């Protein structure tokens, strides 16, 4: 098992569940461990790439995003977002409905 901040070779590159497999493969090329636990984006997810399992521990209150400057999501909003990810629905649709309900443009 390997623990790292962003990717095994640096602490700054960003990838998410939406990043292409080709890009993620380059980030983890040469990694000998079969499980990598990372963070950096503060968005919790699990991703598999061939025989590699990548886990992002996430952050309950401060996911990395531009809109985070305006509004930190509530626990309920975070749960709705994570549920959308778990159900493979489009989290941006959930985000849009949450912003509409909260009055954020």
Short mmCIF file of the N, C-alpha and C atoms (twelve columns), coordinates in Angstrom:
data_MODEL
# 
_entry.id   MODEL 
# 
loop_
_atom_site.group_PDB 
_atom_site.id 
_atom_site.type_symbol 
_atom_site.label_atom_id 
_atom_site.label_alt_id 
_atom_site.label_comp_id 
_atom_site.label_asym_id 
_atom_site.label_seq_id 
_atom_site.Cartn_x 
_atom_site.Cartn_y 
_atom_site.Cartn_z 
_atom_site.pdbx_PDB_model_num 
ATOM 1   N N  . UNK A 1   0.847   -1.166 0.000   1 
ATOM 2   C CA . UNK A 1   0.000   0.000  0.000   1 
ATOM 3   C C  . UNK A 1   0.897   1.236  0.000   1 
ATOM 4   N N  . UNK A 2   0.512   2.218  -0.812  1 
ATOM 5   C CA . UNK A 2   1.268   3.466  -0.913  1 
ATOM 6   C C  . UNK A 2   0.351   4.624  -0.528  1 
ATOM 7   N N  . UNK A 3   0.842   5.510  0.323   1 
ATOM 8   C CA . UNK A 3   0.140   6.739  0.678   1 
ATOM 9   C C  . UNK A 3   0.872   7.904  0.022   1 
ATOM 10  N N  . UNK A 4   0.115   8.797  -0.607  1 
ATOM 11  C CA . UNK A 4   0.719   9.998  -1.192  1 
ATOM 12  C C  . UNK A 4   -0.292  11.134 -1.116  1 
ATOM 13  N N  . UNK A 5   0.177   12.343 -1.303  1 
ATOM 14  C CA . UNK A 5   -0.719  13.493 -1.229  1 
ATOM 15  C C  . UNK A 5   -1.569  13.617 -2.495  1 
ATOM 16  N N  . UNK A 6   -0.948  13.651 -3.653  1 
ATOM 17  C CA . UNK A 6   -1.675  13.821 -4.921  1 
ATOM 18  C C  . UNK A 6   -1.480  12.586 -5.801  1 
ATOM 19  N N  . UNK A 7   -0.272  12.432 -6.334  1 
ATOM 20  C CA . UNK A 7   0.092   11.241 -7.103  1 
ATOM 21  C C  . UNK A 7   1.456   10.776 -6.587  1 
ATOM 22  N N  . UNK A 8   1.884   9.566  -6.932  1 
ATOM 23  C CA . UNK A 8   3.145   9.057  -6.371  1 
ATOM 24  C C  . UNK A 8   4.371   9.920  -6.654  1 
ATOM 25  N N  . UNK A 9   4.390   10.666 -7.736  1 
ATOM 26  C CA . UNK A 9   5.599   11.406 -8.101  1 
ATOM 27  C C  . UNK A 9   5.601   12.882 -7.725  1 
ATOM 28  N N  . UNK A 10  4.441   13.435 -7.335  1 
ATOM 29  C CA . UNK A 10  4.424   14.838 -6.896  1 
ATOM 30  C C  . UNK A 10  3.167   15.139 -6.097  1 
ATOM 31  N N  . UNK A 11  3.154   16.282 -5.463  1 
ATOM 32  C CA . UNK A 11  2.039   16.684 -4.601  1 
ATOM 33  C C  . UNK A 11  1.114   17.706 -5.242  1 
ATOM 34  N N  . UNK A 12  1.206   17.905 -6.562  1 
ATOM 35  C CA . UNK A 12  0.442   18.982 -7.175  1 
ATOM 36  C C  . UNK A 12  -0.524  18.565 -8.272  1 
ATOM 37  N N  . UNK A 13  -0.249  17.484 -9.000  1 
ATOM 38  C CA . UNK A 13  -1.153  17.089 -10.088 1 
ATOM 39  C C  . UNK A 13  -2.521  16.709 -9.528  1 
ATOM 40  N N  . UNK A 14  -3.537  17.031 -10.303 1 
ATOM 41  C CA . UNK A 14  -4.924  16.782 -9.887  1 
ATOM 42  C C  . UNK A 14  -5.561  15.778 -10.833 1 
ATOM 43  N N  . UNK A 15  -6.263  14.808 -10.258 1 
ATOM 44  C CA . UNK A 15  -7.107  13.919 -11.046 1 
ATOM 45  C C  . UNK A 15  -8.364  13.632 -10.238 1 
ATOM 46  N N  . UNK A 16  -9.429  13.336 -10.929 1 
ATOM 47  C CA . UNK A 16  -10.724 13.074 -10.313 1 
ATOM 48  C C  . UNK A 16  -11.309 11.816 -10.925 1 
ATOM 49  N N  . UNK A 17  -12.496 11.406 -10.493 1 
ATOM 50  C CA . UNK A 17  -13.146 10.266 -11.137 1 
ATOM 51  C C  . UNK A 17  -13.434 10.513 -12.616 1 
ATOM 52  N N  . UNK A 18  -13.433 11.766 -13.044 1 
ATOM 53  C CA . UNK A 18  -13.723 12.097 -14.437 1 
ATOM 54  C C  . UNK A 18  -12.479 12.168 -15.316 1 
ATOM 55  N N  . UNK A 19  -11.289 12.116 -14.724 1 
ATOM 56  C CA . UNK A 19  -10.050 12.157 -15.496 1 
ATOM 57  C C  . UNK A 19  -9.926  10.869 -16.311 1 
ATOM 58  N N  . UNK A 20  -9.476  10.999 -17.546 1 
ATOM 59  C CA . UNK A 20  -9.398  9.831  -18.430 1 
ATOM 60  C C  . UNK A 20  -8.433  8.780  -17.886 1 
ATOM 61  N N  . UNK A 21  -8.707  7.521  -18.226 1 
ATOM 62  C CA . UNK A 21  -7.825  6.425  -17.827 1 
ATOM 63  C C  . UNK A 21  -6.414  6.631  -18.360 1 
ATOM 64  N N  . UNK A 22  -6.297  7.178  -19.557 1 
ATOM 65  C CA . UNK A 22  -4.978  7.394  -20.150 1 
ATOM 66  C C  . UNK A 22  -4.136  8.346  -19.298 1 
ATOM 67  N N  . UNK A 23  -4.745  9.418  -18.815 1 
ATOM 68  C CA . UNK A 23  -4.020  10.382 -17.980 1 
ATOM 69  C C  . UNK A 23  -3.667  9.750  -16.639 1 
ATOM 70  N N  . UNK A 24  -4.638  9.088  -16.021 1 
ATOM 71  C CA . UNK A 24  -4.387  8.450  -14.723 1 
ATOM 72  C C  . UNK A 24  -3.282  7.397  -14.856 1 
ATOM 73  N N  . UNK A 25  -3.278  6.654  -15.953 1 
ATOM 74  C CA . UNK A 25  -2.245  5.632  -16.172 1 
ATOM 75  C C  . UNK A 25  -0.854  6.259  -16.195 1 
ATOM 76  N N  . UNK A 26  -0.718  7.439  -16.803 1 
ATOM 77  C CA . UNK A 26  0.602   8.089  -16.820 1 
ATOM 78  C C  . UNK A 26  1.006   8.540  -15.418 1 
ATOM 79  N N  . UNK A 27  0.038   8.998  -14.623 1 
ATOM 80  C CA . UNK A 27  0.337   9.431  -13.257 1 
ATOM 81  C C  . UNK A 27  0.841   8.279  -12.386 1 
ATOM 82  N N  . UNK A 28  0.326   7.078  -12.624 1 
ATOM 83  C CA . UNK A 28  0.642   5.939  -11.765 1 
ATOM 84  C C  . UNK A 28  1.583   4.932  -12.425 1 
ATOM 85  N N  . UNK A 29  2.136   5.297  -13.573 1 
ATOM 86  C CA . UNK A 29  3.081   4.426  -14.269 1 
ATOM 87  C C  . UNK A 29  4.276   4.123  -13.364 1 
ATOM 88  N N  . UNK A 30  4.616   2.860  -13.280 1 
ATOM 89  C CA . UNK A 30  5.754   2.442  -12.467 1 
ATOM 90  C C  . UNK A 30  5.433   2.211  -11.000 1 
ATOM 91  N N  . UNK A 31  4.216   2.470  -10.572 1 
ATOM 92  C CA . UNK A 31  3.832   2.240  -9.182  1 
ATOM 93  C C  . UNK A 31  3.791   0.741  -8.930  1 
ATOM 94  N N  . UNK A 32  4.528   0.281  -7.961  1 
ATOM 95  C CA . UNK A 32  4.594   -1.148 -7.682  1 
ATOM 96  C C  . UNK A 32  3.487   -1.612 -6.749  1 
ATOM 97  N N  . UNK A 33  3.023   -0.742 -5.869  1 
ATOM 98  C CA . UNK A 33  1.964   -1.108 -4.946  1 
ATOM 99  C C  . UNK A 33  0.649   -1.249 -5.714  1 
ATOM 100 N N  . UNK A 34  -0.220  -2.107 -5.256  1 
ATOM 101 C CA . UNK A 34  -1.511  -2.334 -5.928  1 
ATOM 102 C C  . UNK A 34  -2.621  -1.483 -5.335  1 
ATOM 103 N N  . UNK A 35  -2.372  -0.849 -4.190  1 
ATOM 104 C CA . UNK A 35  -3.343  0.065  -3.584  1 
ATOM 105 C C  . UNK A 35  -2.640  1.373  -3.272  1 
ATOM 106 N N  . UNK A 36  -3.234  2.481  -3.738  1 
ATOM 107 C CA . UNK A 36  -2.685  3.812  -3.471  1 
ATOM 108 C C  . UNK A 36  -3.781  4.638  -2.808  1 
ATOM 109 N N  . UNK A 37  -3.441  5.254  -1.687  1 
ATOM 110 C CA . UNK A 37  -4.365  6.143  -0.986  1 
ATOM 111 C C  . UNK A 37  -3.819  7.551  -1.107  1 
ATOM 112 N N  . UNK A 38  -4.652  8.428  -1.666  1 
ATOM 113 C CA . UNK A 38  -4.215  9.804  -1.920  1 
ATOM 114 C C  . UNK A 38  -5.258  10.788 -1.396  1 
ATOM 115 N N  . UNK A 39  -5.053  12.038 -1.657  1 
ATOM 116 C CA . UNK A 39  -5.965  13.096 -1.216  1 
ATOM 117 C C  . UNK A 39  -5.933  14.230 -2.216  1 
ATOM 118 N N  . UNK A 40  -5.450  15.367 -1.805  1 
ATOM 119 C CA . UNK A 40  -5.221  16.566 -2.615  1 
ATOM 120 C C  . UNK A 40  -6.514  17.245 -3.055  1 
ATOM 121 N N  . UNK A 41  -7.401  16.547 -3.753  1 
ATOM 122 C CA . UNK A 41  -8.626  17.196 -4.240  1 
ATOM 123 C C  . UNK A 41  -9.710  17.251 -3.171  1 
ATOM 124 N N  . UNK A 42  -9.550  16.491 -2.098  1 
ATOM 125 C CA . UNK A 42  -10.512 16.422 -0.997  1 
ATOM 126 C C  . UNK A 42  -11.835 15.793 -1.421  1 
ATOM 127 N N  . UNK A 43  -11.903 15.205 -2.610  1 
ATOM 128 C CA . UNK A 43  -13.125 14.548 -3.087  1 
ATOM 129 C C  . UNK A 43  -12.943 13.045 -2.920  1 
ATOM 130 N N  . UNK A 44  -13.807 12.445 -2.113  1 
ATOM 131 C CA . UNK A 44  -13.688 11.019 -1.837  1 
ATOM 132 C C  . UNK A 44  -14.128 10.196 -3.039  1 
ATOM 133 N N  . UNK A 45  -13.304 9.226  -3.427  1 
ATOM 134 C CA . UNK A 45  -13.695 8.301  -4.481  1 
ATOM 135 C C  . UNK A 45  -12.788 7.082  -4.470  1 
ATOM 136 N N  . UNK A 46  -13.253 6.058  -5.159  1 
ATOM 137 C CA . UNK A 46  -12.447 4.866  -5.409  1 
ATOM 138 C C  . UNK A 46  -12.377 4.692  -6.913  1 
ATOM 139 N N  . UNK A 47  -11.223 4.350  -7.387  1 
ATOM 140 C CA . UNK A 47  -11.035 4.168  -8.823  1 
ATOM 141 C C  . UNK A 47  -10.145 2.956  -9.051  1 
ATOM 142 N N  . UNK A 48  -10.471 2.195  -10.069 1 
ATOM 143 C CA . UNK A 48  -9.648  1.036  -10.431 1 
ATOM 144 C C  . UNK A 48  -9.104  1.243  -11.834 1 
ATOM 145 N N  . UNK A 49  -7.852  0.898  -11.974 1 
ATOM 146 C CA . UNK A 49  -7.171  1.001  -13.266 1 
ATOM 147 C C  . UNK A 49  -6.360  -0.280 -13.408 1 
ATOM 148 N N  . UNK A 50  -6.862  -1.186 -14.242 1 
ATOM 149 C CA . UNK A 50  -6.301  -2.533 -14.345 1 
ATOM 150 C C  . UNK A 50  -6.260  -3.164 -12.958 1 
ATOM 151 N N  . UNK A 51  -5.086  -3.564 -12.471 1 
ATOM 152 C CA . UNK A 51  -5.006  -4.201 -11.149 1 
ATOM 153 C C  . UNK A 51  -4.640  -3.208 -10.041 1 
ATOM 154 N N  . UNK A 52  -4.746  -1.919 -10.320 1 
ATOM 155 C CA . UNK A 52  -4.434  -0.875 -9.351  1 
ATOM 156 C C  . UNK A 52  -5.724  -0.317 -8.755  1 
ATOM 157 N N  . UNK A 53  -5.760  -0.229 -7.447  1 
ATOM 158 C CA . UNK A 53  -6.901  0.370  -6.742  1 
ATOM 159 C C  . UNK A 53  -6.442  1.703  -6.162  1 
ATOM 160 N N  . UNK A 54  -7.153  2.776  -6.524  1 
ATOM 161 C CA . UNK A 54  -6.809  4.122  -6.075  1 
ATOM 162 C C  . UNK A 54  -7.955  4.628  -5.199  1 
ATOM 163 N N  . UNK A 55  -7.625  5.034  -3.984  1 
ATOM 164 C CA . UNK A 55  -8.615  5.569  -3.053  1 
ATOM 165 C C  . UNK A 55  -8.242  6.997  -2.697  1 
ATOM 166 N N  . UNK A 56  -9.218  7.898  -2.780  1 
ATOM 167 C CA . UNK A 56  -9.014  9.256  -2.301  1 
ATOM 168 C C  . UNK A 56  -9.798  9.368  -1.004  1 
ATOM 169 N N  . UNK A 57  -9.111  9.692  0.062   1 
ATOM 170 C CA . UNK A 57  -9.743  9.749  1.383   1 
ATOM 171 C C  . UNK A 57  -10.798 10.850 1.483   1 
ATOM 172 N N  . UNK A 58  -10.675 11.890 0.680   1 
ATOM 173 C CA . UNK A 58  -11.666 12.962 0.670   1 
ATOM 174 C C  . UNK A 58  -11.596 13.871 1.887   1 
ATOM 175 N N  . UNK A 59  -12.568 14.768 1.943   1 
ATOM 176 C CA . UNK A 59  -12.718 15.704 3.050   1 
ATOM 177 C C  . UNK A 59  -14.204 16.003 3.189   1 
ATOM 178 N N  . UNK A 60  -14.739 15.872 4.370   1 
ATOM 179 C CA . UNK A 60  -16.177 16.065 4.561   1 
ATOM 180 C C  . UNK A 60  -16.597 17.500 4.291   1 
ATOM 181 N N  . UNK A 61  -15.782 18.463 4.700   1 
ATOM 182 C CA . UNK A 61  -16.282 19.837 4.657   1 
ATOM 183 C C  . UNK A 61  -15.646 20.746 3.614   1 
ATOM 184 N N  . UNK A 62  -14.549 20.353 2.996   1 
ATOM 185 C CA . UNK A 62  -13.895 21.293 2.087   1 
ATOM 186 C C  . UNK A 62  -13.363 20.626 0.824   1 
ATOM 187 N N  . UNK A 63  -14.241 20.154 -0.063  1 
ATOM 188 C CA . UNK A 63  -13.715 19.626 -1.317  1 
ATOM 189 C C  . UNK A 63  -13.059 20.734 -2.133  1 
ATOM 190 N N  . UNK A 64  -12.048 20.374 -2.896  1 
ATOM 191 C CA . UNK A 64  -11.318 21.328 -3.723  1 
ATOM 192 C C  . UNK A 64  -12.176 21.697 -4.929  1 
ATOM 193 N N  . UNK A 65  -12.541 22.955 -5.049  1 
ATOM 194 C CA . UNK A 65  -13.322 23.425 -6.191  1 
ATOM 195 C C  . UNK A 65  -13.343 24.940 -6.175  1 
ATOM 196 N N  . UNK A 66  -13.480 25.553 -7.355  1 
ATOM 197 C CA . UNK A 66  -13.524 27.010 -7.434  1 
ATOM 198 C C  . UNK A 66  -14.663 27.598 -6.631  1 
ATOM 199 N N  . UNK A 67  -15.825 26.942 -6.667  1 
ATOM 200 C CA . UNK A 67  -16.968 27.496 -5.950  1 
ATOM 201 C C  . UNK A 67  -16.798 27.421 -4.441  1 
ATOM 202 N N  . UNK A 68  -15.788 26.667 -3.975  1 
ATOM 203 C CA . UNK A 68  -15.550 26.553 -2.548  1 
ATOM 204 C C  . UNK A 68  -15.186 27.906 -1.935  1 
ATOM 205 N N  . UNK A 69  -14.722 28.835 -2.766  1 
ATOM 206 C CA . UNK A 69  -14.398 30.169 -2.277  1 
ATOM 207 C C  . UNK A 69  -15.676 30.870 -1.817  1 
ATOM 208 N N  . UNK A 70  -16.774 30.620 -2.498  1 
ATOM 209 C CA . UNK A 70  -18.038 31.273 -2.159  1 
ATOM 210 C C  . UNK A 70  -18.815 30.541 -1.075  1 
ATOM 211 N N  . UNK A 71  -18.763 29.188 -1.101  1 
ATOM 212 C CA . UNK A 71  -19.646 28.447 -0.223  1 
ATOM 213 C C  . UNK A 71  -19.062 27.087 0.088   1 
ATOM 214 N N  . UNK A 72  -18.916 26.774 1.343   1 
ATOM 215 C CA . UNK A 72  -18.518 25.432 1.756   1 
ATOM 216 C C  . UNK A 72  -19.797 24.609 1.836   1 
ATOM 217 N N  . UNK A 73  -19.833 23.429 1.192   1 
ATOM 218 C CA . UNK A 73  -21.065 22.645 1.198   1 
ATOM 219 C C  . UNK A 73  -21.432 22.167 2.595   1 
ATOM 220 N N  . UNK A 74  -22.725 22.057 2.808   1 
ATOM 221 C CA . UNK A 74  -23.203 21.502 4.074   1 
ATOM 222 C C  . UNK A 74  -22.972 19.998 4.067   1 
ATOM 223 N N  . UNK A 75  -23.119 19.381 5.227   1 
ATOM 224 C CA . UNK A 75  -22.990 17.925 5.306   1 
ATOM 225 C C  . UNK A 75  -24.022 17.254 4.407   1 
ATOM 226 N N  . UNK A 76  -25.235 17.801 4.353   1 
ATOM 227 C CA . UNK A 76  -26.294 17.230 3.506   1 
ATOM 228 C C  . UNK A 76  -25.899 17.320 2.026   1 
ATOM 229 N N  . UNK A 77  -25.368 18.458 1.604   1 
ATOM 230 C CA . UNK A 77  -24.936 18.621 0.214   1 
ATOM 231 C C  . UNK A 77  -23.803 17.652 -0.118  1 
ATOM 232 N N  . UNK A 78  -22.877 17.474 0.827   1 
ATOM 233 C CA . UNK A 78  -21.780 16.538 0.606   1 
ATOM 234 C C  . UNK A 78  -22.301 15.119 0.464   1 
ATOM 235 N N  . UNK A 79  -23.263 14.747 1.308   1 
ATOM 236 C CA . UNK A 79  -23.838 13.402 1.222   1 
ATOM 237 C C  . UNK A 79  -24.569 13.200 -0.101  1 
ATOM 238 N N  . UNK A 80  -25.316 14.199 -0.557  1 
ATOM 239 C CA . UNK A 80  -26.023 14.089 -1.841  1 
ATOM 240 C C  . UNK A 80  -25.022 13.920 -2.984  1 
ATOM 241 N N  . UNK A 81  -23.933 14.653 -2.929  1 
ATOM 242 C CA . UNK A 81  -22.906 14.550 -3.959  1 
ATOM 243 C C  . UNK A 81  -22.289 13.152 -3.967  1 
ATOM 244 N N  . UNK A 82  -21.939 12.659 -2.777  1 
ATOM 245 C CA . UNK A 82  -21.331 11.331 -2.690  1 
ATOM 246 C C  . UNK A 82  -22.313 10.239 -3.096  1 
ATOM 247 N N  . UNK A 83  -23.591 10.402 -2.746  1 
ATOM 248 C CA . UNK A 83  -24.606 9.433  -3.174  1 
ATOM 249 C C  . UNK A 83  -24.706 9.412  -4.694  1 
ATOM 250 N N  . UNK A 84  -24.651 10.582 -5.310  1 
ATOM 251 C CA . UNK A 84  -24.706 10.654 -6.772  1 
ATOM 252 C C  . UNK A 84  -23.520 9.916  -7.384  1 
ATOM 253 N N  . UNK A 85  -22.343 10.089 -6.786  1 
ATOM 254 C CA . UNK A 85  -21.170 9.372  -7.282  1 
ATOM 255 C C  . UNK A 85  -21.347 7.869  -7.111  1 
ATOM 256 N N  . UNK A 86  -21.865 7.470  -5.970  1 
ATOM 257 C CA . UNK A 86  -22.047 6.045  -5.697  1 
ATOM 258 C C  . UNK A 86  -23.061 5.414  -6.647  1 
ATOM 259 N N  . UNK A 87  -24.049 6.194  -7.053  1 
ATOM 260 C CA . UNK A 87  -25.094 5.685  -7.947  1 
ATOM 261 C C  . UNK A 87  -24.751 5.905  -9.409  1 
ATOM 262 N N  . UNK A 88  -23.564 6.442  -9.680  1 
ATOM 263 C CA . UNK A 88  -23.096 6.699  -11.043 1 
ATOM 264 C C  . UNK A 88  -23.975 7.706  -11.780 1 
ATOM 265 N N  . UNK A 89  -24.655 8.579  -11.038 1 
ATOM 266 C CA . UNK A 89  -25.389 9.658  -11.686 1 
ATOM 267 C C  . UNK A 89  -24.450 10.834 -11.855 1 
ATOM 268 N N  . UNK A 90  -24.865 11.804 -12.601 1 
ATOM 269 C CA . UNK A 90  -24.023 12.963 -12.879 1 
ATOM 270 C C  . UNK A 90  -24.012 13.891 -11.666 1 
ATOM 271 N N  . UNK A 91  -22.880 13.983 -10.934 1 
ATOM 272 C CA . UNK A 91  -22.838 14.837 -9.753  1 
ATOM 273 C C  . UNK A 91  -23.060 16.309 -10.077 1 
ATOM 274 N N  . UNK A 92  -22.806 16.726 -11.313 1 
ATOM 275 C CA . UNK A 92  -23.036 18.124 -11.675 1 
ATOM 276 C C  . UNK A 92  -24.525 18.444 -11.679 1 
ATOM 277 N N  . UNK A 93  -25.368 17.464 -11.996 1 
ATOM 278 C CA . UNK A 93  -26.816 17.673 -11.912 1 
ATOM 279 C C  . UNK A 93  -27.224 17.882 -10.462 1 
ATOM 280 N N  . UNK A 94  -26.650 17.085 -9.561  1 
ATOM 281 C CA . UNK A 94  -26.934 17.251 -8.137  1 
ATOM 282 C C  . UNK A 94  -26.461 18.624 -7.685  1 
ATOM 283 N N  . UNK A 95  -25.229 19.002 -8.063  1 
ATOM 284 C CA . UNK A 95  -24.675 20.298 -7.687  1 
ATOM 285 C C  . UNK A 95  -25.581 21.425 -8.147  1 
ATOM 286 N N  . UNK A 96  -26.074 21.346 -9.373  1 
ATOM 287 C CA . UNK A 96  -26.955 22.387 -9.895  1 
ATOM 288 C C  . UNK A 96  -28.242 22.498 -9.108  1 
ATOM 289 N N  . UNK A 97  -28.816 21.363 -8.721  1 
ATOM 290 C CA . UNK A 97  -30.060 21.417 -7.968  1 
ATOM 291 C C  . UNK A 97  -29.819 21.943 -6.565  1 
ATOM 292 N N  . UNK A 98  -28.668 21.622 -5.965  1 
ATOM 293 C CA . UNK A 98  -28.345 22.136 -4.633  1 
ATOM 294 C C  . UNK A 98  -28.153 23.638 -4.693  1 
ATOM 295 N N  . UNK A 99  -27.443 24.124 -5.716  1 
ATOM 296 C CA . UNK A 99  -27.241 25.574 -5.830  1 
ATOM 297 C C  . UNK A 99  -28.558 26.291 -6.052  1 
ATOM 298 N N  . UNK A 100 -29.463 25.709 -6.859  1 
ATOM 299 C CA . UNK A 100 -30.751 26.331 -7.105  1 
ATOM 300 C C  . UNK A 100 -31.547 26.441 -5.806  1 
ATOM 301 N N  . UNK A 101 -31.540 25.354 -5.016  1 
ATOM 302 C CA . UNK A 101 -32.283 25.341 -3.763  1 
ATOM 303 C C  . UNK A 101 -31.705 26.288 -2.718  1 
ATOM 304 N N  . UNK A 102 -30.376 26.533 -2.786  1 
ATOM 305 C CA . UNK A 102 -29.747 27.382 -1.778  1 
ATOM 306 C C  . UNK A 102 -29.635 28.848 -2.204  1 
ATOM 307 N N  . UNK A 103 -30.062 29.146 -3.424  1 
ATOM 308 C CA . UNK A 103 -30.036 30.526 -3.886  1 
ATOM 309 C C  . UNK A 103 -28.707 30.989 -4.431  1 
ATOM 310 N N  . UNK A 104 -27.772 30.062 -4.670  1 
ATOM 311 C CA . UNK A 104 -26.466 30.445 -5.225  1 
ATOM 312 C C  . UNK A 104 -26.582 30.500 -6.742  1 
ATOM 313 N N  . UNK A 105 -26.004 31.521 -7.375  1 
ATOM 314 C CA . UNK A 105 -26.025 31.546 -8.851  1 
ATOM 315 C C  . UNK A 105 -24.833 30.859 -9.404  1 
# 
